Amino acid sequence: VFPDVRAGDRIAGVYRPGGGASFFLNGRSLGSIDDPEFASAFFAIWLDARSAAPELRAALLPDAGGRRRESM
Protein backbone atom coordinates (compact mmCIF):
# COMPACT_ATOMS: atom_id res chain seq x y z
CA VAL A 1 0.00 0.00 0.00
CA PHE A 2 2.89 2.39 0.72
CA PRO A 3 4.78 3.59 -2.37
CA ASP A 4 8.12 5.36 -2.53
CA VAL A 5 7.59 9.07 -1.91
CA ARG A 6 9.48 12.12 -3.11
CA ALA A 7 10.02 15.56 -1.62
CA GLY A 8 6.71 17.40 -1.73
CA ASP A 9 4.54 14.27 -1.69
CA ARG A 10 1.82 14.07 0.93
CA ILE A 11 0.82 10.70 2.30
CA ALA A 12 -2.26 10.47 4.52
CA GLY A 13 -4.02 7.77 6.45
CA VAL A 14 -7.62 7.73 7.62
CA TYR A 15 -8.43 5.66 10.68
CA ARG A 16 -11.92 4.13 10.48
CA PRO A 17 -12.69 2.94 14.04
CA GLY A 18 -13.94 -0.61 13.89
CA GLY A 19 -13.45 -0.73 10.13
CA GLY A 20 -9.77 -0.41 9.26
CA ALA A 21 -7.72 2.25 7.49
CA SER A 22 -7.54 3.99 4.12
CA PHE A 23 -4.38 5.53 2.67
CA PHE A 24 -3.84 8.34 0.14
CA LEU A 25 -0.91 9.83 -1.78
CA ASN A 26 -1.33 13.41 -2.99
CA GLY A 27 -5.09 13.06 -2.62
CA ARG A 28 -5.26 9.84 -4.66
CA SER A 29 -6.42 6.63 -3.01
CA LEU A 30 -3.71 4.03 -2.48
CA GLY A 31 -6.05 1.47 -0.95
CA SER A 32 -7.57 0.27 2.27
CA ILE A 33 -6.78 -2.34 4.87
CA ASP A 34 -10.04 -3.57 6.36
CA ASP A 35 -8.58 -4.94 9.58
CA PRO A 36 -9.61 -3.00 12.70
CA GLU A 37 -6.79 -4.48 14.80
CA PHE A 38 -4.16 -3.47 12.23
CA ALA A 39 -5.58 0.05 11.94
CA SER A 40 -5.65 0.57 15.69
CA ALA A 41 -2.07 -0.69 16.12
CA PHE A 42 -0.76 1.25 13.10
CA PHE A 43 -2.11 4.64 14.20
CA ALA A 44 -1.21 3.99 17.84
CA ILE A 45 2.47 4.08 16.83
CA TRP A 46 2.19 7.87 16.60
CA LEU A 47 -1.07 8.82 18.31
CA ASP A 48 -1.32 6.68 21.43
CA ALA A 49 -0.60 8.50 24.69
CA ARG A 50 2.12 5.88 25.32
CA SER A 51 3.88 6.59 21.99
CA ALA A 52 7.66 6.15 21.97
CA ALA A 53 7.76 9.48 20.08
CA PRO A 54 5.90 11.95 22.34
CA GLU A 55 7.28 15.01 20.52
CA LEU A 56 5.94 13.74 17.19
CA ARG A 57 2.60 12.91 18.83
CA ALA A 58 2.38 16.46 20.20
CA ALA A 59 3.10 17.87 16.74
CA LEU A 60 0.41 15.68 15.17
CA LEU A 61 -2.11 16.42 17.93
CA PRO A 62 -1.40 20.01 18.96
CA ASP A 63 -4.67 20.27 20.92
CA ALA A 64 -3.64 17.32 23.10
CA GLY A 65 -1.62 19.67 25.33
CA GLY A 66 -0.61 17.93 28.50
CA ARG A 67 -3.83 15.95 28.77
CA ARG A 68 -3.53 12.20 28.73
CA ARG A 69 -5.66 10.59 26.05
CA GLU A 70 -6.85 7.05 26.26
CA SER A 71 -5.09 4.54 24.04
CA MET A 72 -6.65 3.74 20.70
Coordinates of C-alpha atoms in Angstrom, one line a residue:
V1 CA 0.0 0.0 0.0
F2 CA 2.9 2.4 0.7
P3 CA 4.8 3.6 -2.4
D4 CA 8.1 5.4 -2.5
V5 CA 7.6 9.1 -1.9
R6 CA 9.5 12.1 -3.1
A7 CA 10.0 15.6 -1.6
G8 CA 6.7 17.4 -1.7
D9 CA 4.5 14.3 -1.7
R10 CA 1.8 14.1 0.9
I11 CA 0.8 10.7 2.3
A12 CA -2.3 10.5 4.5
G13 CA -4.0 7.8 6.5
V14 CA -7.6 7.7 7.6
Y15 CA -8.4 5.7 10.7
R16 CA -11.9 4.1 10.5
P17 CA -12.7 2.9 14.0
G18 CA -13.9 -0.6 13.9
G19 CA -13.4 -0.7 10.1
G20 CA -9.8 -0.4 9.3
A21 CA -7.7 2.2 7.5
S22 CA -7.5 4.0 4.1
F23 CA -4.4 5.5 2.7
F24 CA -3.8 8.3 0.1
L25 CA -0.9 9.8 -1.8
N26 CA -1.3 13.4 -3.0
G27 CA -5.1 13.1 -2.6
R28 CA -5.3 9.8 -4.7
S29 CA -6.4 6.6 -3.0
L30 CA -3.7 4.0 -2.5
G31 CA -6.1 1.5 -0.9
S32 CA -7.6 0.3 2.3
I33 CA -6.8 -2.3 4.9
D34 CA -10.0 -3.6 6.4
D35 CA -8.6 -4.9 9.6
P36 CA -9.6 -3.0 12.7
E37 CA -6.8 -4.5 14.8
F38 CA -4.2 -3.5 12.2
A39 CA -5.6 0.0 11.9
S40 CA -5.6 0.6 15.7
A41 CA -2.1 -0.7 16.1
F42 CA -0.8 1.3 13.1
F43 CA -2.1 4.6 14.2
A44 CA -1.2 4.0 17.8
I45 CA 2.5 4.1 16.8
W46 CA 2.2 7.9 16.6
L47 CA -1.1 8.8 18.3
D48 CA -1.3 6.7 21.4
A49 CA -0.6 8.5 24.7
R50 CA 2.1 5.9 25.3
S51 CA 3.9 6.6 22.0
A52 CA 7.7 6.2 22.0
A53 CA 7.8 9.5 20.1
P54 CA 5.9 11.9 22.3
E55 CA 7.3 15.0 20.5
L56 CA 5.9 13.7 17.2
R57 CA 2.6 12.9 18.8
A58 CA 2.4 16.5 20.2
A59 CA 3.1 17.9 16.7
L60 CA 0.4 15.7 15.2
L61 CA -2.1 16.4 17.9
P62 CA -1.4 20.0 19.0
D63 CA -4.7 20.3 20.9
A64 CA -3.6 17.3 23.1
G65 CA -1.6 19.7 25.3
G66 CA -0.6 17.9 28.5
R67 CA -3.8 15.9 28.8
R68 CA -3.5 12.2 28.7
R69 CA -5.7 10.6 26.0
E70 CA -6.8 7.0 26.3
S71 CA -5.1 4.5 24.0
M72 CA -6.7 3.7 20.7

